[in-house]
mmCIF file of C-alpha atoms and ligand atoms in Angstrom:
data_model
loop_
_atom_site.group_PDB
_atom_site.id
_atom_site.type_symbol
_atom_site.label_atom_id
_atom_site.label_comp_id
_atom_site.label_asym_id
_atom_site.label_seq_id
_atom_site.Cartn_x
_atom_site.Cartn_y
_atom_site.Cartn_z
ATOM 1 C CA MET O 1 0.000 0.000 0.000
ATOM 2 C CA THR O 2 3.046 2.279 -0.032
ATOM 3 C CA ARG O 3 3.606 4.327 -3.140
ATOM 4 C CA ILE O 4 6.762 3.513 -5.110
ATOM 5 C CA LYS O 5 7.138 6.772 -6.971
ATOM 6 C CA LYS O 6 7.852 10.254 -5.686
ATOM 7 C CA TRP O 7 6.020 13.193 -7.177
ATOM 8 C CA TRP O 8 6.557 16.937 -6.811
ATOM 9 C CA PHE O 9 4.342 17.118 -3.718
ATOM 10 C CA ASP O 10 6.455 14.449 -1.980
ATOM 11 C CA ASP O 11 9.415 16.843 -1.987
ATOM 12 C CA PRO O 12 9.613 18.674 1.397
ATOM 13 C CA GLU O 13 10.801 21.901 -0.290
ATOM 14 C CA ASN O 14 7.785 21.927 -2.574
ATOM 15 C CA ARG O 15 5.466 21.324 0.345
ATOM 16 C CA VAL O 16 6.891 24.405 2.070
ATOM 17 C CA MET O 17 6.557 26.374 -1.186
ATOM 18 C CA LEU O 18 2.933 25.338 -1.460
ATOM 19 C CA LEU O 19 2.183 26.479 2.071
ATOM 20 C CA GLY O 20 4.139 29.721 1.570
ATOM 21 C CA GLY O 21 2.328 30.593 -1.643
ATOM 22 C CA GLY O 22 -0.883 31.088 0.289
ATOM 23 C CA ALA O 23 0.666 33.161 3.065
ATOM 24 C CA SER O 24 -0.642 36.730 3.162
ATOM 25 C CA SER O 25 2.914 38.067 3.514
ATOM 26 C CA TYR O 26 3.698 36.630 0.047
ATOM 27 C CA ARG O 27 0.684 38.059 -1.723
ATOM 28 C CA GLY O 28 2.245 41.348 -2.719
ATOM 29 C CA LEU O 29 5.450 39.662 -3.782
ATOM 30 C CA MET O 30 4.363 36.726 -5.873
ATOM 31 C CA SER O 31 1.032 36.163 -7.540
ATOM 32 C CA LEU O 32 0.169 34.735 -10.905
ATOM 33 C CA PHE O 33 -2.980 34.854 -12.936
ATOM 34 C CA MET O 34 -2.844 32.373 -15.779
ATOM 35 C CA ALA O 35 -5.487 32.093 -18.495
ATOM 36 C CA PRO O 36 -5.617 30.830 -22.080
ATOM 37 C CA ARG O 37 -6.810 32.886 -25.025
ATOM 38 C CA THR O 38 -10.492 32.148 -24.630
ATOM 39 C CA ILE O 39 -12.907 32.181 -27.559
ATOM 40 C CA ILE O 40 -16.583 32.001 -26.681
ATOM 41 C CA GLY O 41 -19.602 31.129 -28.817
ATOM 42 C CA SER O 42 -20.590 29.077 -31.826
ATOM 43 C CA TRP O 43 -17.963 30.611 -34.110
ATOM 44 C CA ALA O 44 -15.182 29.746 -31.665
ATOM 45 C CA LEU O 45 -13.714 26.938 -33.750
ATOM 46 C CA GLN O 46 -13.543 29.000 -36.952
ATOM 47 C CA ILE O 47 -11.977 31.966 -35.169
ATOM 48 C CA PHE O 48 -9.487 29.680 -33.478
ATOM 49 C CA LEU O 49 -8.544 27.952 -36.722
ATOM 50 C CA LYS O 50 -7.976 31.268 -38.477
ATOM 51 C CA ASN O 51 -5.425 32.055 -35.750
ATOM 52 C CA ALA O 52 -3.975 28.564 -35.570
ATOM 53 C CA ALA O 53 -3.422 28.430 -39.334
ATOM 54 C CA GLU O 54 -1.045 31.377 -38.918
ATOM 55 C CA ILE O 55 0.731 30.068 -35.808
ATOM 56 C CA CYS O 56 1.112 26.402 -36.830
ATOM 57 C CA THR O 57 3.242 26.568 -39.938
ATOM 58 C CA ARG O 58 3.096 22.811 -40.618
ATOM 59 C CA ARG O 59 -0.679 22.702 -39.996
ATOM 60 C CA LYS O 60 -0.532 19.221 -38.563
ATOM 61 C CA ALA O 61 -3.162 18.622 -35.905
ATOM 62 C CA LEU O 62 -3.628 15.700 -33.527
ATOM 63 C CA ILE O 63 -7.173 15.700 -32.147
ATOM 64 C CA ILE O 64 -7.451 13.664 -28.970
ATOM 65 C CA THR O 65 -10.717 12.438 -27.492
ATOM 66 C CA ASP O 66 -12.496 9.410 -26.012
ATOM 67 C CA GLU O 67 -14.607 6.771 -27.742
ATOM 68 C CA VAL O 68 -17.916 8.558 -27.142
ATOM 69 C CA MET O 69 -16.815 11.935 -28.460
ATOM 70 C CA ALA O 70 -14.824 10.364 -31.332
ATOM 71 C CA GLU O 71 -18.203 9.495 -32.861
ATOM 72 C CA LYS O 72 -19.159 13.166 -32.735
ATOM 73 C CA ALA O 73 -15.889 14.632 -33.955
ATOM 74 C CA GLY O 74 -16.719 14.533 -37.687
ATOM 75 C CA GLU O 75 -17.813 18.151 -37.924
ATOM 76 C CA VAL O 76 -14.765 19.338 -35.989
ATOM 77 C CA ILE O 77 -12.408 17.383 -38.253
ATOM 78 C CA SER O 78 -14.082 18.804 -41.389
ATOM 79 C CA MET O 79 -13.560 22.307 -40.087
ATOM 80 C CA PHE O 80 -9.840 21.643 -39.546
ATOM 81 C CA GLU O 81 -9.625 20.330 -43.107
ATOM 82 C CA ARG O 82 -11.330 23.427 -44.425
ATOM 83 C CA PHE O 83 -8.463 25.400 -42.913
ATOM 84 C CA GLU O 84 -6.021 23.046 -44.653
ATOM 85 C CA PHE O 85 -4.856 21.171 -41.593
ATOM 86 C CA GLU O 86 -3.678 17.599 -41.891
ATOM 87 C CA VAL O 87 -5.654 15.836 -39.124
ATOM 88 C CA LYS O 88 -5.217 12.659 -37.119
ATOM 89 C CA LEU O 89 -7.838 11.599 -34.583
ATOM 90 C CA TRP O 90 -6.919 9.539 -31.507
ATOM 91 C CA GLY O 91 -10.158 8.535 -29.795
ATOM 92 C CA LYS O 92 -8.886 6.183 -27.115
ATOM 93 C CA VAL O 93 -8.613 8.333 -23.996
ATOM 94 C CA LEU O 94 -9.755 6.423 -20.909
ATOM 95 C CA PRO O 95 -11.684 7.809 -17.914
ATOM 96 C CA GLU O 96 -9.593 9.192 -15.009
ATOM 97 C CA ALA O 97 -6.513 9.700 -17.218
ATOM 98 C CA PRO O 98 -4.486 6.547 -16.442
ATOM 99 C CA LEU O 99 -0.735 6.976 -16.839
ATOM 100 C CA SER O 100 -0.458 3.954 -19.165
ATOM 101 C CA ASN O 101 -3.038 5.532 -21.490
ATOM 102 C CA ILE O 102 -1.195 8.868 -21.394
ATOM 103 C CA LYS O 103 2.037 7.132 -22.406
ATOM 104 C CA GLU O 104 0.275 5.420 -25.310
ATOM 105 C CA GLY O 105 -0.984 8.810 -26.517
ATOM 106 C CA ALA O 106 2.459 10.371 -26.138
ATOM 107 C CA GLU O 107 4.024 7.656 -28.276
ATOM 108 C CA LEU O 108 1.451 8.285 -30.964
ATOM 109 C CA ALA O 109 2.169 12.033 -30.812
ATOM 110 C CA LEU O 110 5.916 11.415 -31.130
ATOM 111 C CA ASP O 111 5.258 9.238 -34.129
ATOM 112 C CA TYR O 112 2.875 11.677 -35.833
ATOM 113 C CA ASN O 113 4.801 14.861 -34.909
ATOM 114 C CA PRO O 114 1.962 17.463 -34.867
ATOM 115 C CA ASP O 115 2.376 21.188 -34.305
ATOM 116 C CA LEU O 116 -1.122 21.441 -32.820
ATOM 117 C CA LEU O 117 -2.652 19.281 -30.094
ATOM 118 C CA VAL O 118 -6.404 19.512 -29.653
ATOM 119 C CA ALA O 119 -8.251 18.166 -26.615
ATOM 120 C CA PHE O 120 -11.913 17.509 -27.425
ATOM 121 C CA GLY O 121 -13.803 16.063 -24.460
ATOM 122 C CA GLY O 122 -14.463 16.109 -20.728
ATOM 123 C CA GLY O 123 -12.009 16.545 -17.865
ATOM 124 C CA SER O 124 -10.143 13.275 -18.365
ATOM 125 C CA VAL O 125 -9.520 14.059 -22.036
ATOM 126 C CA LEU O 126 -8.308 17.584 -21.275
ATOM 127 C CA ASP O 127 -5.980 16.382 -18.515
ATOM 128 C CA THR O 128 -4.691 13.508 -20.645
ATOM 129 C CA VAL O 129 -3.785 15.895 -23.456
ATOM 130 C CA LYS O 130 -1.898 18.237 -21.115
ATOM 131 C CA ALA O 131 0.144 15.264 -19.876
ATOM 132 C CA ILE O 132 0.713 13.979 -23.439
ATOM 133 C CA TRP O 133 1.877 17.465 -24.385
ATOM 134 C CA ILE O 134 4.596 17.375 -21.696
ATOM 135 C CA LEU O 135 5.835 13.928 -22.747
ATOM 136 C CA TYR O 136 5.702 14.854 -26.433
ATOM 137 C CA GLU O 137 7.754 18.003 -25.941
ATOM 138 C CA LYS O 138 10.130 16.575 -23.338
ATOM 139 C CA GLU O 139 10.939 13.111 -24.637
ATOM 140 C CA GLU O 140 13.444 12.337 -21.899
ATOM 141 C CA MET O 141 11.156 13.416 -19.097
ATOM 142 C CA GLU O 142 9.031 11.385 -16.678
ATOM 143 C CA LEU O 143 5.927 13.091 -15.319
ATOM 144 C CA THR O 144 7.381 12.635 -11.818
ATOM 145 C CA GLY O 145 9.900 15.295 -12.874
ATOM 146 C CA VAL O 146 7.245 17.999 -13.333
ATOM 147 C CA TYR O 147 7.807 20.603 -10.607
ATOM 148 C CA PRO O 148 5.517 23.654 -10.537
ATOM 149 C CA LEU O 149 8.289 26.260 -10.363
ATOM 150 C CA GLU O 150 10.808 24.577 -12.687
ATOM 151 C CA PRO O 151 10.329 25.794 -16.285
ATOM 152 C CA LEU O 152 9.319 23.011 -18.679
ATOM 153 C CA GLY O 153 10.014 24.733 -21.987
ATOM 154 C CA LEU O 154 6.830 23.630 -23.752
ATOM 155 C CA ARG O 155 5.583 25.064 -27.066
ATOM 156 C CA LYS O 156 8.732 24.244 -29.019
ATOM 157 C CA LYS O 157 6.924 21.498 -30.953
ATOM 158 C CA ALA O 158 3.236 22.310 -30.571
ATOM 159 C CA ILE O 159 0.597 24.561 -29.105
ATOM 160 C CA THR O 160 -2.529 23.186 -27.482
ATOM 161 C CA ALA O 161 -6.220 23.992 -27.757
ATOM 162 C CA ALA O 162 -8.890 22.673 -25.404
ATOM 163 C CA ILE O 163 -12.536 22.200 -26.368
ATOM 164 C CA PRO O 164 -14.543 21.061 -23.323
ATOM 165 C CA THR O 165 -17.613 18.895 -23.927
ATOM 166 C CA THR O 166 -18.785 18.858 -20.292
ATOM 167 C CA SER O 167 -19.429 21.835 -18.011
ATOM 168 C CA GLY O 168 -17.574 21.237 -14.777
ATOM 169 C CA THR O 169 -13.862 20.543 -14.711
ATOM 170 C CA GLY O 170 -12.775 23.888 -16.152
ATOM 171 C CA SER O 171 -9.595 22.047 -17.115
ATOM 172 C CA GLU O 172 -9.488 23.929 -20.439
ATOM 173 C CA SER O 173 -8.210 26.916 -18.447
ATOM 174 C CA THR O 174 -6.256 25.396 -15.581
ATOM 175 C CA MET O 175 -2.658 24.620 -14.756
ATOM 176 C CA ALA O 176 -3.715 21.294 -13.206
ATOM 177 C CA VAL O 177 -3.393 17.762 -14.556
ATOM 178 C CA VAL O 178 -5.200 15.140 -12.507
ATOM 179 C CA LEU O 179 -4.159 11.665 -13.579
ATOM 180 C CA THR O 180 -4.321 8.137 -12.223
ATOM 181 C CA ASP O 181 -1.028 6.410 -11.632
ATOM 182 C CA ASP O 182 -2.030 2.875 -12.573
ATOM 183 C CA GLU O 183 1.559 1.701 -12.236
ATOM 184 C CA GLU O 184 0.995 1.815 -8.456
ATOM 185 C CA ASP O 185 -1.018 -0.868 -6.674
ATOM 186 C CA PRO O 186 -3.667 0.239 -5.826
ATOM 187 C CA PRO O 187 -3.745 3.034 -8.431
ATOM 188 C CA VAL O 188 -3.519 6.541 -6.970
ATOM 189 C CA LYS O 189 -4.799 9.926 -8.088
ATOM 190 C CA VAL O 190 -1.965 12.344 -8.756
ATOM 191 C CA SER O 191 -2.355 16.107 -9.174
ATOM 192 C CA LEU O 192 0.314 17.843 -11.222
ATOM 193 C CA MET O 193 0.460 21.609 -11.379
ATOM 194 C CA HIS O 194 2.387 23.714 -13.848
ATOM 195 C CA PRO O 195 1.692 27.177 -15.286
ATOM 196 C CA GLU O 196 2.981 26.123 -18.723
ATOM 197 C CA VAL O 197 0.270 23.477 -19.167
ATOM 198 C CA VAL O 198 -2.483 26.087 -19.289
ATOM 199 C CA PRO O 199 -3.685 25.503 -22.882
ATOM 200 C CA ASP O 200 -2.935 28.210 -25.451
ATOM 201 C CA PHE O 201 -6.579 28.384 -26.522
ATOM 202 C CA ALA O 202 -9.831 27.479 -24.768
ATOM 203 C CA LEU O 203 -12.935 27.208 -26.933
ATOM 204 C CA ILE O 204 -16.180 27.714 -25.012
ATOM 205 C CA ASP O 205 -18.903 26.557 -27.368
ATOM 206 C CA SER O 206 -21.982 25.230 -25.596
ATOM 207 C CA ARG O 207 -23.215 23.348 -28.671
ATOM 208 C CA TYR O 208 -20.831 20.572 -27.613
ATOM 209 C CA VAL O 209 -22.656 20.086 -24.290
ATOM 210 C CA LEU O 210 -26.216 20.031 -25.626
ATOM 211 C CA GLY O 211 -26.209 16.240 -25.698
ATOM 212 C CA MET O 212 -24.718 15.798 -22.216
ATOM 213 C CA PRO O 213 -27.015 13.543 -20.115
ATOM 214 C CA SER O 214 -28.729 15.018 -17.036
ATOM 215 C CA HIS O 215 -26.820 13.006 -14.443
ATOM 216 C CA LEU O 216 -23.540 14.179 -15.938
ATOM 217 C CA ALA O 217 -24.785 17.785 -16.066
ATOM 218 C CA MET O 218 -25.577 17.534 -12.341
ATOM 219 C CA ALA O 219 -22.319 15.912 -11.235
ATOM 220 C CA THR O 220 -20.106 18.189 -13.331
ATOM 221 C CA GLY O 221 -22.163 21.205 -12.218
ATOM 222 C CA LEU O 222 -21.412 20.360 -8.580
ATOM 223 C CA ASP O 223 -17.727 20.120 -9.479
ATOM 224 C CA ALA O 224 -17.921 23.659 -10.907
ATOM 225 C CA LEU O 225 -19.711 24.884 -7.772
ATOM 226 C CA THR O 226 -16.949 23.357 -5.661
ATOM 227 C CA HIS O 227 -14.237 25.007 -7.792
ATOM 228 C CA ALA O 228 -15.916 28.395 -7.536
ATOM 229 C CA THR O 229 -16.441 28.133 -3.785
ATOM 230 C CA GLU O 230 -12.995 26.758 -3.001
ATOM 231 C CA GLY O 231 -11.493 29.398 -5.298
ATOM 232 C CA TYR O 232 -13.174 32.115 -3.213
ATOM 233 C CA VAL O 233 -12.405 30.739 0.230
ATOM 234 C CA SER O 234 -8.792 29.687 -0.530
ATOM 235 C CA THR O 235 -5.859 31.439 1.146
ATOM 236 C CA TRP O 236 -4.485 31.877 -2.394
ATOM 237 C CA SER O 237 -7.550 33.784 -3.586
ATOM 238 C CA SER O 238 -7.338 37.315 -4.943
ATOM 239 C CA GLU O 239 -9.649 40.016 -6.290
ATOM 240 C CA TYR O 240 -9.394 38.248 -9.660
ATOM 241 C CA THR O 241 -10.454 34.825 -8.479
ATOM 242 C CA GLU O 242 -13.119 36.100 -6.080
ATOM 243 C CA SER O 243 -14.883 38.011 -8.853
ATOM 244 C CA LEU O 244 -14.893 34.949 -11.103
ATOM 245 C CA SER O 245 -16.188 32.769 -8.279
ATOM 246 C CA VAL O 246 -19.136 34.993 -7.402
ATOM 247 C CA ARG O 247 -20.382 35.148 -10.990
ATOM 248 C CA ALA O 248 -19.880 31.409 -11.443
ATOM 249 C CA ILE O 249 -21.858 30.576 -8.281
ATOM 250 C CA ARG O 250 -24.705 32.913 -9.300
ATOM 251 C CA HIS O 251 -24.866 31.243 -12.725
ATOM 252 C CA ILE O 252 -24.847 27.757 -11.194
ATOM 253 C CA PHE O 253 -27.667 28.614 -8.776
ATOM 254 C CA ASP O 254 -29.696 30.122 -11.625
ATOM 255 C CA TYR O 255 -29.035 27.690 -14.454
ATOM 256 C CA LEU O 256 -27.915 24.266 -13.205
ATOM 257 C CA PRO O 257 -31.486 23.132 -12.323
ATOM 258 C CA ARG O 258 -32.657 24.070 -15.838
ATOM 259 C CA SER O 259 -29.590 22.508 -17.445
ATOM 260 C CA ILE O 260 -30.305 19.225 -15.623
ATOM 261 C CA LYS O 261 -33.977 19.315 -16.550
ATOM 262 C CA SER O 262 -33.384 19.639 -20.276
ATOM 263 C CA GLY O 263 -30.306 19.223 -22.415
ATOM 264 C CA LYS O 264 -32.153 21.217 -25.064
ATOM 265 C CA ASP O 265 -32.285 24.343 -22.877
ATOM 266 C CA ARG O 266 -29.670 26.236 -24.861
ATOM 267 C CA GLU O 267 -29.524 29.239 -22.551
ATOM 268 C CA ALA O 268 -29.044 27.113 -19.417
ATOM 269 C CA ARG O 269 -26.403 24.905 -21.062
ATOM 270 C CA TYR O 270 -24.552 27.995 -22.331
ATOM 271 C CA LYS O 271 -24.594 29.686 -18.916
ATOM 272 C CA MET O 272 -23.359 26.505 -17.220
ATOM 273 C CA HIS O 273 -20.573 26.169 -19.781
ATOM 274 C CA VAL O 274 -19.481 29.720 -19.011
ATOM 275 C CA ALA O 275 -19.848 29.140 -15.246
ATOM 276 C CA SER O 276 -17.624 26.080 -15.447
ATOM 277 C CA ASN O 277 -14.961 28.084 -17.262
ATOM 278 C CA LEU O 278 -15.130 30.989 -14.780
ATOM 279 C CA ALA O 279 -14.905 28.564 -11.870
ATOM 280 C CA GLY O 280 -11.951 26.780 -13.507
ATOM 281 C CA LEU O 281 -10.078 30.053 -13.901
ATOM 282 C CA SER O 282 -10.771 30.860 -10.270
ATOM 283 C CA PHE O 283 -9.649 27.599 -8.727
ATOM 284 C CA SER O 284 -6.665 27.194 -11.028
ATOM 285 C CA ASN O 285 -5.316 30.522 -9.848
ATOM 286 C CA ALA O 286 -6.418 30.129 -6.224
ATOM 287 C CA VAL O 287 -5.840 26.363 -5.772
ATOM 288 C CA PRO O 288 -8.486 23.863 -4.609
ATOM 289 C CA HIS O 289 -8.183 22.608 -1.048
ATOM 290 C CA LEU O 290 -10.107 20.526 1.482
ATOM 291 C CA ALA O 291 -13.118 19.428 -0.580
ATOM 292 C CA HIS O 292 -10.784 18.314 -3.397
ATOM 293 C CA GLY O 293 -8.240 16.650 -1.076
ATOM 294 C CA ALA O 294 -11.077 14.682 0.523
ATOM 295 C CA GLY O 295 -12.958 14.152 -2.734
ATOM 296 C CA HIS O 296 -9.965 12.774 -4.665
ATOM 297 C CA ALA O 297 -9.486 10.031 -2.058
ATOM 298 C CA PHE O 298 -13.229 9.367 -1.632
ATOM 299 C CA GLY O 299 -13.880 9.248 -5.376
ATOM 300 C CA LYS O 300 -10.953 6.949 -6.119
ATOM 301 C CA LEU O 301 -11.549 4.483 -3.262
ATOM 302 C CA PHE O 302 -15.302 4.178 -3.728
ATOM 303 C CA ASP O 303 -15.530 4.772 -7.480
ATOM 304 C CA VAL O 304 -17.717 7.869 -7.133
ATOM 305 C CA HIS O 305 -17.879 10.507 -9.914
ATOM 306 C CA HIS O 306 -15.470 13.369 -9.192
ATOM 307 C CA GLY O 307 -18.213 16.022 -9.093
ATOM 308 C CA LEU O 308 -20.281 14.107 -6.531
ATOM 309 C CA ALA O 309 -17.173 13.153 -4.557
ATOM 310 C CA VAL O 310 -16.028 16.753 -4.099
ATOM 311 C CA GLY O 311 -19.549 18.215 -3.941
ATOM 312 C CA VAL O 312 -20.583 16.130 -0.944
ATOM 313 C CA PHE O 313 -17.718 17.637 1.055
ATOM 314 C CA LEU O 314 -18.433 21.247 0.077
ATOM 315 C CA PRO O 315 -20.834 22.427 2.839
ATOM 316 C CA TYR O 316 -18.736 20.646 5.484
ATOM 317 C CA THR O 317 -15.584 22.278 4.109
ATOM 318 C CA LEU O 318 -17.171 25.693 4.645
ATOM 319 C CA GLN O 319 -18.115 24.750 8.201
ATOM 320 C CA TYR O 320 -14.636 23.404 8.972
ATOM 321 C CA HIS O 321 -12.887 26.504 7.633
ATOM 322 C CA SER O 322 -15.210 28.951 9.371
ATOM 323 C CA ALA O 323 -13.205 28.533 12.596
ATOM 324 C CA VAL O 324 -10.258 30.303 10.961
ATOM 325 C CA THR O 325 -11.632 32.476 8.151
ATOM 326 C CA GLU O 326 -14.470 34.919 7.558
ATOM 327 C CA LYS O 327 -14.401 34.311 3.809
ATOM 328 C CA GLY O 328 -17.525 32.122 3.945
ATOM 329 C CA ASP O 329 -19.347 34.967 5.714
ATOM 330 C CA ARG O 330 -18.187 37.439 3.092
ATOM 331 C CA LEU O 331 -19.156 35.148 0.218
ATOM 332 C CA ALA O 332 -22.684 34.826 1.649
ATOM 333 C CA ARG O 333 -22.995 38.609 1.758
ATOM 334 C CA GLU O 334 -21.639 38.983 -1.800
ATOM 335 C CA LEU O 335 -24.219 36.470 -2.981
ATOM 336 C CA GLY O 336 -26.943 38.457 -1.222
ATOM 337 C CA LEU O 337 -27.861 35.595 1.111
ATOM 338 C CA THR O 338 -27.607 37.669 4.297
ATOM 339 C CA GLU O 339 -26.671 41.120 5.525
ATOM 340 C CA GLU O 340 -25.597 39.818 8.927
ATOM 341 C CA THR O 341 -22.027 40.663 9.800
ATOM 342 C CA ALA O 342 -21.714 38.619 13.007
ATOM 343 C CA ARG O 343 -19.004 35.961 12.710
ATOM 344 C CA GLY O 344 -20.283 32.638 11.392
ATOM 345 C CA LYS O 345 -23.762 33.869 10.407
ATOM 346 C CA GLY O 346 -22.887 34.182 6.737
ATOM 347 C CA THR O 347 -21.290 30.743 6.573
ATOM 348 C CA ALA O 348 -24.399 29.249 8.197
ATOM 349 C CA ALA O 349 -26.604 30.961 5.582
ATOM 350 C CA LEU O 350 -24.296 29.773 2.811
ATOM 351 C CA VAL O 351 -24.316 26.174 4.025
ATOM 352 C CA GLU O 352 -28.107 26.274 4.253
ATOM 353 C CA ARG O 353 -28.332 27.668 0.706
ATOM 354 C CA TYR O 354 -26.011 24.981 -0.629
ATOM 355 C CA ARG O 355 -27.949 22.209 1.110
ATOM 356 C CA ASN O 356 -31.247 23.463 -0.305
ATOM 357 C CA PHE O 357 -29.631 23.694 -3.718
ATOM 358 C CA PHE O 358 -28.313 20.127 -3.456
ATOM 359 C CA ARG O 359 -31.864 18.986 -2.570
ATOM 360 C CA GLU O 360 -33.194 20.854 -5.613
ATOM 361 C CA VAL O 361 -30.753 19.262 -8.075
ATOM 362 C CA GLY O 362 -30.524 15.829 -6.435
ATOM 363 C CA GLY O 363 -26.965 16.239 -5.118
ATOM 364 C CA PRO O 364 -25.635 14.217 -2.180
ATOM 365 C CA LEU O 365 -25.969 15.682 1.332
ATOM 366 C CA ALA O 366 -23.938 13.008 3.116
ATOM 367 C CA GLY O 367 -21.382 10.339 2.241
ATOM 368 C CA LYS O 368 -23.789 7.531 3.124
ATOM 369 C CA GLU O 369 -25.920 8.488 0.122
ATOM 370 C CA LEU O 370 -23.015 7.510 -2.136
ATOM 371 C CA VAL O 371 -21.346 4.562 -0.394
ATOM 372 C CA ALA O 372 -22.572 1.626 1.709
ATOM 373 C CA GLU O 373 -21.623 1.845 5.396
ATOM 374 C CA GLU O 374 -19.788 -1.475 5.405
ATOM 375 C CA GLU O 375 -17.556 -0.481 2.501
ATOM 376 C CA PHE O 376 -16.913 2.900 4.089
ATOM 377 C CA LYS O 377 -15.807 1.274 7.341
ATOM 378 C CA ASP O 378 -13.629 -1.238 5.482
ATOM 379 C CA LYS O 379 -11.658 1.432 3.687
ATOM 380 C CA PHE O 380 -11.834 4.116 6.378
ATOM 381 C CA ASP O 381 -8.129 3.934 7.343
ATOM 382 C CA ASP O 382 -6.997 4.195 3.719
ATOM 383 C CA LEU O 383 -9.455 7.019 3.101
ATOM 384 C CA ALA O 384 -8.098 9.240 5.875
ATOM 385 C CA ARG O 385 -4.482 8.478 4.992
ATOM 386 C CA ILE O 386 -4.802 9.002 1.230
ATOM 387 C CA ALA O 387 -6.795 12.231 1.702
ATOM 388 C CA SER O 388 -4.158 13.606 4.082
ATOM 389 C CA GLU O 389 -1.435 12.877 1.492
ATOM 390 C CA ASP O 390 -3.230 14.722 -1.326
ATOM 391 C CA PRO O 391 -1.501 18.027 -2.180
ATOM 392 C CA ALA O 392 -4.865 19.825 -2.054
ATOM 393 C CA SER O 393 -5.051 18.928 1.649
ATOM 394 C CA LEU O 394 -1.748 20.661 2.219
ATOM 395 C CA VAL O 395 -3.278 23.999 1.235
ATOM 396 C CA SER O 396 -6.432 23.475 3.285
ATOM 397 C CA VAL O 397 -7.445 26.888 4.636
ATOM 398 C CA ARG O 398 -7.561 25.328 8.092
ATOM 399 C CA PRO O 399 -4.837 22.704 8.443
ATOM 400 C CA ILE O 400 -5.907 19.078 8.549
ATOM 401 C CA ASN O 401 -3.906 15.907 9.200
ATOM 402 C CA GLU O 402 -4.795 12.220 9.088
ATOM 403 C CA ALA O 403 -6.406 12.260 12.557
ATOM 404 C CA GLY O 404 -8.383 15.355 11.601
ATOM 405 C CA TYR O 405 -9.525 13.657 8.423
ATOM 406 C CA ARG O 406 -10.819 10.643 10.369
ATOM 407 C CA ARG O 407 -13.090 12.945 12.339
ATOM 408 C CA PHE O 408 -14.037 15.035 9.326
ATOM 409 C CA MET O 409 -14.837 12.024 7.111
ATOM 410 C CA GLU O 410 -17.013 10.440 9.772
ATOM 411 C CA HIS O 411 -19.072 13.621 10.127
ATOM 412 C CA VAL O 412 -19.521 13.933 6.355
ATOM 413 C CA PHE O 413 -20.466 10.281 5.973
ATOM 414 C CA TYR O 414 -23.231 10.451 8.570
ATOM 415 C CA GLY O 415 -24.316 13.984 7.626
ATOM 416 C CA LYS O 416 -23.367 15.614 10.932
ATOM 417 C CA ASP O 417 -22.501 19.312 11.048
ATOM 418 C CA ILE O 418 -18.828 20.064 11.673
ATOM 419 C CA ASP O 419 -18.854 21.369 15.244
ATOM 420 C CA PHE O 420 -15.156 21.118 16.066
HETATM 421 FE FE1 FE2 F 1 -12.833 19.327 -9.420
#
């Protein structure tokens, strides 16, 4: 059960850097705001291709997707051909971005030698392409060698464009790559972070999410809500990320119920696609924390969709952090949920609002709604340990260790308010 490999977050110096980056004394000295060139609307692909045809002198594109979206990629491929791109489609991306699958894609890229990589799909596809990009550009490199502050030197062979076909991960705009290291036994979720993997272009065209089934719209919508909320409450947050978060949360409250109800509701699907992108920009630049640290472990161990796995922890995360930050109170006031300024009142109103919203959209209110008690108890030790090792846990607004996670997880599983 011990991991063989060492990743960037296993390095003590990086762990200190990660903690320091959120310290208020650093804020005026070192902050980044990373974003791709973002093209929004139903002409996004044409506008992008007009630009790409100038940048990519060899006009050789590798479009990467999964089996489901490969069936729907015909129109996209035709558009590339209209702009005189030579196109190869690789439609074999697997869910959860397994390392073995990433390596297969990288070999194909090395063989084909494109000057444009295109990610067309949901979060796993987008993350897989970012990882393939690194291995394609840096042939000698292992992904364990990716350190957030060490320059990678990408973009010598190719630029990358991301076209999301779900509305939740926001990965088209983030510096994160969440993959599954299936060379470990059991496989573990690994979060890489690097500013250079923010795609060059993000194409926000909601036509690609019109066919997304309701359950996926709900789960990915809760992921976006978690990104927006964690992006606001994080110690790494800034005026930039807070503004994005507030608009994203408003959109999600207003449009996620409609988006779940009907995939043909073009306005709701568009607004959710935008909300997901705003939330992605926020959390990428403000780092996700407790709900993602807990959710990565919970989702992996119990095979729960990422959006549900992080979403179930969200109200409890706000409660846990409220002992050390007033950000939850401030967020409630910014959302117009309360005018109360007494400490803790806003967070209570926010938690209540989130719980009512979860009831409205059919989201989980406690862990026991997602996992059987026996299975939870069986894997409880692993759950607390793996969550405490996740890099997102390291930047938890209020520190949490393995013992803290045992208490926290138990409360979330049985739906008890965090009162410690
Ligand atoms: Fe997420």
